[in-house]
PDB file of C-alpha atoms in Angstrom:
ATOM      1  CA  ASP R  37     -47.953 -41.727-100.561  1.00  0.00           C
ATOM      2  CA  SER R  38     -48.681 -42.507 -97.074  1.00  0.00           C
ATOM      3  CA  GLY R  39     -47.273 -39.065 -95.862  1.00  0.00           C
ATOM      4  CA  VAL R  40     -44.747 -40.986 -93.673  1.00  0.00           C
ATOM      5  CA  THR R  41     -40.858 -40.088 -94.806  1.00  0.00           C
ATOM      6  CA  GLN R  42     -37.796 -42.531 -94.211  1.00  0.00           C
ATOM      7  CA  THR R  43     -34.266 -41.684 -95.098  1.00  0.00           C
ATOM      8  CA  PRO R  44     -32.368 -43.303 -96.228  1.00  0.00           C
ATOM      9  CA  LYS R  45     -33.820 -45.344 -98.937  1.00  0.00           C
ATOM     10  CA  HIS R  46     -30.878 -47.761 -99.109  1.00  0.00           C
ATOM     11  CA  LEU R  47     -27.941 -48.314 -96.555  1.00  0.00           C
ATOM     12  CA  ILE R  48     -24.971 -50.481 -97.340  1.00  0.00           C
ATOM     13  CA  THR R  49     -22.537 -50.797 -94.794  1.00  0.00           C
ATOM     14  CA  ALA R  50     -20.232 -53.726 -92.980  1.00  0.00           C
ATOM     15  CA  THR R  51     -20.565 -55.685 -89.848  1.00  0.00           C
ATOM     16  CA  GLY R  52     -19.784 -53.914 -86.482  1.00  0.00           C
ATOM     17  CA  GLN R  53     -20.658 -50.598 -87.732  1.00  0.00           C
ATOM     18  CA  ARG R  54     -23.630 -48.590 -86.562  1.00  0.00           C
ATOM     19  CA  VAL R  55     -26.042 -46.394 -88.504  1.00  0.00           C
ATOM     20  CA  THR R  56     -29.269 -44.326 -87.829  1.00  0.00           C
ATOM     21  CA  LEU R  57     -32.313 -44.491 -89.990  1.00  0.00           C
ATOM     22  CA  ARG R  58     -34.753 -41.270 -89.984  1.00  0.00           C
ATOM     23  CA  CYS R  59     -38.629 -41.577 -89.871  1.00  0.00           C
ATOM     24  CA  SER R  60     -40.825 -38.318 -89.766  1.00  0.00           C
ATOM     25  CA  PRO R  61     -44.571 -39.063 -89.075  1.00  0.00           C
ATOM     26  CA  ARG R  62     -47.426 -37.708 -90.904  1.00  0.00           C
ATOM     27  CA  SER R  63     -48.297 -34.392 -90.141  1.00  0.00           C
ATOM     28  CA  GLY R  64     -50.430 -34.309 -86.682  1.00  0.00           C
ATOM     29  CA  ASP R  65     -49.501 -38.177 -85.883  1.00  0.00           C
ATOM     30  CA  LEU R  66     -48.027 -38.475 -82.190  1.00  0.00           C
ATOM     31  CA  SER R  67     -47.320 -41.982 -82.503  1.00  0.00           C
ATOM     32  CA  VAL R  68     -44.133 -43.367 -84.162  1.00  0.00           C
ATOM     33  CA  TYR R  69     -43.498 -46.963 -84.734  1.00  0.00           C
ATOM     34  CA  TRP R  70     -40.695 -49.146 -85.940  1.00  0.00           C
ATOM     35  CA  TYR R  71     -40.808 -52.560 -87.703  1.00  0.00           C
ATOM     36  CA  GLN R  72     -38.427 -54.862 -89.268  1.00  0.00           C
ATOM     37  CA  GLN R  73     -39.399 -56.933 -92.169  1.00  0.00           C
ATOM     38  CA  SER R  74     -36.812 -60.002 -93.180  1.00  0.00           C
ATOM     39  CA  LEU R  75     -37.188 -62.884 -95.024  1.00  0.00           C
ATOM     40  CA  ASP R  76     -36.953 -65.322 -92.091  1.00  0.00           C
ATOM     41  CA  GLN R  77     -38.606 -63.731 -89.674  1.00  0.00           C
ATOM     42  CA  GLY R  78     -41.385 -61.547 -91.612  1.00  0.00           C
ATOM     43  CA  LEU R  79     -42.410 -58.205 -90.079  1.00  0.00           C
ATOM     44  CA  GLN R  80     -41.869 -57.949 -86.766  1.00  0.00           C
ATOM     45  CA  PHE R  81     -42.911 -54.886 -84.314  1.00  0.00           C
ATOM     46  CA  LEU R  82     -39.381 -53.203 -82.729  1.00  0.00           C
ATOM     47  CA  ILE R  83     -40.679 -50.162 -80.599  1.00  0.00           C
ATOM     48  CA  GLN R  84     -43.103 -47.131 -80.270  1.00  0.00           C
ATOM     49  CA  TYR R  85     -42.752 -43.941 -79.152  1.00  0.00           C
ATOM     50  CA  TYR R  86     -45.717 -41.515 -78.218  1.00  0.00           C
ATOM     51  CA  ASN R  87     -45.133 -37.577 -77.877  1.00  0.00           C
ATOM     52  CA  GLY R  88     -41.805 -38.414 -77.138  1.00  0.00           C
ATOM     53  CA  GLU R  89     -41.821 -41.399 -74.887  1.00  0.00           C
ATOM     54  CA  GLU R  90     -41.421 -44.762 -75.314  1.00  0.00           C
ATOM     55  CA  ARG R  91     -44.863 -46.776 -75.074  1.00  0.00           C
ATOM     56  CA  ALA R  92     -44.038 -50.310 -76.105  1.00  0.00           C
ATOM     57  CA  LYS R  93     -41.261 -52.465 -76.860  1.00  0.00           C
ATOM     58  CA  GLY R  94     -41.542 -55.646 -79.098  1.00  0.00           C
ATOM     59  CA  ASN R  95     -38.795 -57.733 -80.513  1.00  0.00           C
ATOM     60  CA  ILE R  96     -35.806 -55.024 -80.522  1.00  0.00           C
ATOM     61  CA  LEU R  97     -32.102 -56.129 -79.757  1.00  0.00           C
ATOM     62  CA  GLU R  98     -30.275 -54.190 -77.082  1.00  0.00           C
ATOM     63  CA  ARG R  99     -28.052 -53.328 -79.826  1.00  0.00           C
ATOM     64  CA  PHE R 100     -30.850 -51.212 -81.362  1.00  0.00           C
ATOM     65  CA  SER R 101     -32.142 -48.174 -79.807  1.00  0.00           C
ATOM     66  CA  ALA R 102     -34.440 -45.401 -80.887  1.00  0.00           C
ATOM     67  CA  GLN R 103     -36.034 -42.091 -79.750  1.00  0.00           C
ATOM     68  CA  GLN R 104     -38.319 -39.329 -80.731  1.00  0.00           C
ATOM     69  CA  PHE R 105     -37.668 -35.882 -80.601  1.00  0.00           C
ATOM     70  CA  PRO R 106     -39.789 -32.912 -79.228  1.00  0.00           C
ATOM     71  CA  ASP R 107     -40.405 -32.149 -83.576  1.00  0.00           C
ATOM     72  CA  LEU R 108     -41.821 -35.994 -83.217  1.00  0.00           C
ATOM     73  CA  HIS R 109     -39.629 -37.312 -85.761  1.00  0.00           C
ATOM     74  CA  SER R 110     -37.855 -40.612 -84.702  1.00  0.00           C
ATOM     75  CA  GLU R 111     -34.555 -42.176 -85.260  1.00  0.00           C
ATOM     76  CA  LEU R 112     -33.621 -45.900 -85.197  1.00  0.00           C
ATOM     77  CA  ASN R 113     -29.918 -46.835 -84.258  1.00  0.00           C
ATOM     78  CA  LEU R 114     -28.543 -49.986 -84.911  1.00  0.00           C
ATOM     79  CA  SER R 115     -25.050 -50.813 -83.814  1.00  0.00           C
ATOM     80  CA  SER R 116     -22.447 -53.703 -83.690  1.00  0.00           C
ATOM     81  CA  LEU R 117     -24.361 -54.523 -86.739  1.00  0.00           C
ATOM     82  CA  GLU R 118     -24.251 -58.294 -87.953  1.00  0.00           C
ATOM     83  CA  LEU R 119     -25.209 -60.142 -91.206  1.00  0.00           C
ATOM     84  CA  GLY R 120     -28.828 -60.846 -89.790  1.00  0.00           C
ATOM     85  CA  ASP R 121     -29.443 -57.548 -89.359  1.00  0.00           C
ATOM     86  CA  SER R 122     -29.537 -56.943 -93.063  1.00  0.00           C
ATOM     87  CA  ALA R 123     -33.583 -56.318 -93.637  1.00  0.00           C
ATOM     88  CA  LEU R 124     -36.307 -53.475 -94.773  1.00  0.00           C
ATOM     89  CA  TYR R 125     -37.219 -51.235 -91.801  1.00  0.00           C
ATOM     90  CA  PHE R 126     -40.316 -49.298 -91.952  1.00  0.00           C
ATOM     91  CA  CYS R 127     -41.605 -46.431 -89.653  1.00  0.00           C
ATOM     92  CA  ALA R 128     -45.516 -46.362 -89.193  1.00  0.00           C
ATOM     93  CA  SER R 129     -46.860 -43.184 -87.448  1.00  0.00           C
ATOM     94  CA  SER R 130     -50.623 -42.880 -86.385  1.00  0.00           C
ATOM     95  CA  VAL R 131     -52.746 -40.306 -84.454  1.00  0.00           C
ATOM     96  CA  ALA R 132     -53.051 -41.737 -81.056  1.00  0.00           C
ATOM     97  CA  GLY R 133     -51.031 -45.061 -80.795  1.00  0.00           C
ATOM     98  CA  GLY R 134     -53.965 -47.117 -79.111  1.00  0.00           C
ATOM     99  CA  PRO R 135     -57.445 -47.453 -79.635  1.00  0.00           C
ATOM    100  CA  PRO R 136     -59.163 -50.067 -81.774  1.00  0.00           C
ATOM    101  CA  THR R 137     -59.339 -47.649 -84.524  1.00  0.00           C
ATOM    102  CA  ASP R 138     -56.300 -46.248 -84.397  1.00  0.00           C
ATOM    103  CA  THR R 139     -54.909 -46.606 -88.162  1.00  0.00           C
ATOM    104  CA  GLN R 140     -50.875 -47.012 -88.803  1.00  0.00           C
ATOM    105  CA  TYR R 141     -49.775 -45.368 -92.036  1.00  0.00           C
ATOM    106  CA  PHE R 142     -46.372 -46.992 -93.565  1.00  0.00           C
ATOM    107  CA  GLY R 143     -43.424 -45.194 -94.743  1.00  0.00           C
ATOM    108  CA  PRO R 144     -41.494 -46.358 -97.867  1.00  0.00           C
ATOM    109  CA  GLY R 145     -38.879 -48.187 -95.651  1.00  0.00           C
ATOM    110  CA  THR R 146     -35.098 -48.344 -95.253  1.00  0.00           C
ATOM    111  CA  ARG R 147     -33.300 -51.190 -96.435  1.00  0.00           C
ATOM    112  CA  LEU R 148     -30.164 -52.053 -95.210  1.00  0.00           C
ATOM    113  CA  THR R 149     -27.426 -54.379 -96.371  1.00  0.00           C
ATOM    114  CA  VAL R 150     -24.873 -55.689 -93.786  1.00  0.00           C
ATOM    115  CA  LEU R 151     -21.817 -57.054 -95.769  1.00  0.00           C
TER     116      LEU R 151
ATOM    117  CA  SER J 162     -43.572 -63.508 -83.391  1.00  0.00           C
ATOM    118  CA  GLN J 163     -46.149 -63.598 -86.174  1.00  0.00           C
ATOM    119  CA  GLN J 164     -49.748 -64.555 -85.012  1.00  0.00           C
ATOM    120  CA  GLY J 165     -51.497 -64.713 -88.264  1.00  0.00           C
ATOM    121  CA  GLU J 166     -51.026 -67.355 -90.889  1.00  0.00           C
ATOM    122  CA  GLU J 167     -52.307 -66.753 -94.051  1.00  0.00           C
ATOM    123  CA  ASP J 168     -53.494 -69.125 -96.657  1.00  0.00           C
ATOM    124  CA  PRO J 169     -52.822 -69.253 -99.501  1.00  0.00           C
ATOM    125  CA  GLN J 170     -49.294 -68.429 -99.408  1.00  0.00           C
ATOM    126  CA  ALA J 171     -49.402 -67.861-103.061  1.00  0.00           C
ATOM    127  CA  LEU J 172     -52.056 -67.330-105.580  1.00  0.00           C
ATOM    128  CA  SER J 173     -52.123 -66.542-109.560  1.00  0.00           C
ATOM    129  CA  ILE J 174     -55.429 -65.744-111.181  1.00  0.00           C
ATOM    130  CA  GLN J 175     -56.861 -64.008-113.974  1.00  0.00           C
ATOM    131  CA  GLU J 176     -57.631 -60.617-114.688  1.00  0.00           C
ATOM    132  CA  GLY J 177     -61.272 -59.830-113.939  1.00  0.00           C
ATOM    133  CA  GLU J 178     -61.246 -63.010-111.631  1.00  0.00           C
ATOM    134  CA  ASN J 179     -62.329 -62.617-107.386  1.00  0.00           C
ATOM    135  CA  ALA J 180     -59.253 -63.156-105.202  1.00  0.00           C
ATOM    136  CA  THR J 181     -59.454 -64.536-101.785  1.00  0.00           C
ATOM    137  CA  MET J 182     -57.264 -64.818 -98.999  1.00  0.00           C
ATOM    138  CA  ASN J 183     -57.581 -66.245 -95.758  1.00  0.00           C
ATOM    139  CA  CYS J 184     -56.103 -65.175 -92.169  1.00  0.00           C
ATOM    140  CA  SER J 185     -56.169 -66.928 -89.080  1.00  0.00           C
ATOM    141  CA  TYR J 186     -54.806 -65.476 -85.419  1.00  0.00           C
ATOM    142  CA  LYS J 187     -54.404 -67.020 -82.137  1.00  0.00           C
ATOM    143  CA  THR J 188     -55.542 -64.050 -79.471  1.00  0.00           C
ATOM    144  CA  SER J 189     -57.877 -61.880 -78.710  1.00  0.00           C
ATOM    145  CA  ILE J 190     -57.934 -58.724 -80.727  1.00  0.00           C
ATOM    146  CA  ASN J 191     -58.977 -55.088 -80.751  1.00  0.00           C
ATOM    147  CA  ASN J 192     -59.011 -55.098 -84.654  1.00  0.00           C
ATOM    148  CA  LEU J 193     -57.827 -56.593 -87.861  1.00  0.00           C
ATOM    149  CA  GLN J 194     -56.346 -54.681 -90.418  1.00  0.00           C
ATOM    150  CA  TRP J 195     -55.118 -55.797 -94.202  1.00  0.00           C
ATOM    151  CA  TYR J 196     -52.366 -54.045 -95.908  1.00  0.00           C
ATOM    152  CA  ARG J 197     -50.876 -54.401 -99.390  1.00  0.00           C
ATOM    153  CA  GLN J 198     -47.135 -54.417-100.177  1.00  0.00           C
ATOM    154  CA  ASN J 199     -45.715 -54.160-103.668  1.00  0.00           C
ATOM    155  CA  SER J 200     -42.300 -55.625-104.157  1.00  0.00           C
ATOM    156  CA  GLY J 201     -40.116 -54.605-101.337  1.00  0.00           C
ATOM    157  CA  ARG J 202     -41.851 -51.426-101.018  1.00  0.00           C
ATOM    158  CA  GLY J 203     -44.006 -49.783 -98.045  1.00  0.00           C
ATOM    159  CA  LEU J 204     -47.118 -50.969 -96.702  1.00  0.00           C
ATOM    160  CA  VAL J 205     -50.596 -49.768 -97.847  1.00  0.00           C
ATOM    161  CA  HIS J 206     -53.450 -49.378 -95.416  1.00  0.00           C
ATOM    162  CA  LEU J 207     -56.484 -50.979 -97.245  1.00  0.00           C
ATOM    163  CA  ILE J 208     -58.956 -51.684 -94.558  1.00  0.00           C
ATOM    164  CA  LEU J 209     -59.583 -52.133 -90.449  1.00  0.00           C
ATOM    165  CA  ILE J 210     -62.158 -54.290 -89.186  1.00  0.00           C
ATOM    166  CA  ARG J 211     -62.767 -53.727 -85.530  1.00  0.00           C
ATOM    167  CA  SER J 212     -63.564 -56.971 -83.477  1.00  0.00           C
ATOM    168  CA  ASN J 213     -67.067 -56.221 -82.902  1.00  0.00           C
ATOM    169  CA  GLU J 214     -67.804 -56.030 -86.986  1.00  0.00           C
ATOM    170  CA  ARG J 215     -68.451 -58.806 -89.329  1.00  0.00           C
ATOM    171  CA  GLU J 216     -68.127 -57.463 -92.431  1.00  0.00           C
ATOM    172  CA  LYS J 217     -66.644 -54.378 -93.864  1.00  0.00           C
ATOM    173  CA  HIS J 218     -66.476 -52.868 -98.019  1.00  0.00           C
ATOM    174  CA  SER J 219     -64.247 -50.956 -99.244  1.00  0.00           C
ATOM    175  CA  GLY J 220     -64.420 -50.446-103.062  1.00  0.00           C
ATOM    176  CA  ARG J 221     -63.585 -53.690-104.695  1.00  0.00           C
ATOM    177  CA  LEU J 222     -62.496 -54.821-100.880  1.00  0.00           C
ATOM    178  CA  ARG J 223     -64.678 -56.961 -99.054  1.00  0.00           C
ATOM    179  CA  VAL J 224     -63.614 -58.171 -95.563  1.00  0.00           C
ATOM    180  CA  THR J 225     -65.326 -60.648 -93.152  1.00  0.00           C
ATOM    181  CA  LEU J 226     -64.239 -61.366 -89.575  1.00  0.00           C
ATOM    182  CA  ASP J 227     -65.297 -64.252 -87.560  1.00  0.00           C
ATOM    183  CA  THR J 228     -63.959 -64.025 -84.103  1.00  0.00           C
ATOM    184  CA  SER J 229     -65.381 -67.255 -83.053  1.00  0.00           C
ATOM    185  CA  LYS J 230     -63.116 -69.184 -85.338  1.00  0.00           C
ATOM    186  CA  LYS J 231     -60.369 -66.760 -85.072  1.00  0.00           C
ATOM    187  CA  SER J 232     -60.213 -66.120 -88.734  1.00  0.00           C
ATOM    188  CA  SER J 233     -60.647 -63.362 -91.300  1.00  0.00           C
ATOM    189  CA  SER J 234     -61.042 -63.052 -95.103  1.00  0.00           C
ATOM    190  CA  LEU J 235     -60.192 -60.881 -98.011  1.00  0.00           C
ATOM    191  CA  LEU J 236     -62.065 -61.018-101.003  1.00  0.00           C
ATOM    192  CA  ILE J 237     -60.715 -58.628-104.023  1.00  0.00           C
ATOM    193  CA  THR J 238     -63.389 -58.604-106.719  1.00  0.00           C
ATOM    194  CA  ALA J 239     -62.733 -58.311-110.404  1.00  0.00           C
ATOM    195  CA  SER J 240     -59.093 -58.036-110.118  1.00  0.00           C
ATOM    196  CA  ARG J 241     -56.524 -55.956-112.129  1.00  0.00           C
ATOM    197  CA  ALA J 242     -52.840 -56.605-112.874  1.00  0.00           C
ATOM    198  CA  ALA J 243     -52.362 -53.479-110.720  1.00  0.00           C
ATOM    199  CA  ASP J 244     -53.373 -55.520-107.757  1.00  0.00           C
ATOM    200  CA  THR J 245     -50.353 -58.112-107.939  1.00  0.00           C
ATOM    201  CA  ALA J 246     -48.643 -57.505-104.904  1.00  0.00           C
ATOM    202  CA  SER J 247     -48.523 -59.212-101.582  1.00  0.00           C
ATOM    203  CA  TYR J 248     -51.192 -58.929 -99.005  1.00  0.00           C
ATOM    204  CA  PHE J 249     -51.006 -58.962 -95.228  1.00  0.00           C
ATOM    205  CA  CYS J 250     -53.255 -59.478 -92.012  1.00  0.00           C
ATOM    206  CA  ALA J 251     -52.520 -57.686 -89.161  1.00  0.00           C
ATOM    207  CA  THR J 252     -53.829 -57.694 -85.386  1.00  0.00           C
ATOM    208  CA  LEU J 253     -54.171 -55.160 -82.731  1.00  0.00           C
ATOM    209  CA  ASP J 254     -54.132 -57.454 -79.900  1.00  0.00           C
ATOM    210  CA  THR J 255     -56.060 -57.166 -76.614  1.00  0.00           C
ATOM    211  CA  GLY J 256     -53.814 -55.028 -74.372  1.00  0.00           C
ATOM    212  CA  ARG J 257     -50.884 -54.643 -76.905  1.00  0.00           C
ATOM    213  CA  ARG J 258     -50.425 -51.501 -78.888  1.00  0.00           C
ATOM    214  CA  ALA J 259     -48.508 -52.656 -82.142  1.00  0.00           C
ATOM    215  CA  LEU J 260     -49.476 -54.903 -84.848  1.00  0.00           C
ATOM    216  CA  THR J 261     -49.053 -58.419 -85.063  1.00  0.00           C
ATOM    217  CA  PHE J 262     -48.528 -58.778 -88.701  1.00  0.00           C
ATOM    218  CA  GLY J 263     -49.341 -62.521 -90.726  1.00  0.00           C
ATOM    219  CA  SER J 264     -46.930 -64.362 -93.276  1.00  0.00           C
ATOM    220  CA  GLY J 265     -49.023 -62.770 -96.331  1.00  0.00           C
ATOM    221  CA  THR J 266     -50.374 -64.159 -99.317  1.00  0.00           C
ATOM    222  CA  ARG J 267     -48.689 -63.345-102.635  1.00  0.00           C
ATOM    223  CA  LEU J 268     -50.910 -62.264-105.331  1.00  0.00           C
ATOM    224  CA  GLN J 269     -50.358 -62.502-108.995  1.00  0.00           C
ATOM    225  CA  VAL J 270     -52.943 -61.271-111.433  1.00  0.00           C
ATOM    226  CA  GLN J 271     -52.000 -62.250-115.064  1.00  0.00           C
ATOM    227  CA  PRO J 272     -53.183 -59.775-117.784  1.00  0.00           C
TER     228      PRO J 272
END
């Protein structure tokens, strides 16, 4: 158990809908990362937050957005869902979010299925 | 986009044998990390090696890094059926904050 929690575990929804994925980082970690894992694209970095502020952006679509709240939990919002958005979405957390020895710890993931 | 290419894509061995997985990358890195993923589940961090290190050990794991060849290898000694999983290398590229993952090696350890 990494200490990172994600809810829900599974989500099944229809095209065009909007969903929210939630992540709670390990106690003491200030940085949260979101990754998407799909069969065709592999594991890809979406976005990072550090202590409430956006720090880095990866291959995140404009239909997707995220935020980190004062209690450091984070939410990833996916809207206007398409079939191709079906994937495993992982959250990871780290203490500081940058130094070369900063290890990222991953949550169990949310499996999103768009029908 | 994925930076790392892992080789082999799939590996099947008998319990007790050693398993070696290789990872190549393209850019300058701060560190390289190896993760394990059991089918459809979360990633478990195995080991981190910094760009100025050449070899690191953790239990039955041995990782090497050759920055001149932009490659790394993960050796699992005396493998067990419980080692069956996908293994990913991930690089923290210089100037970036997030990990770039390889395509992974699927390891099957037969009891």
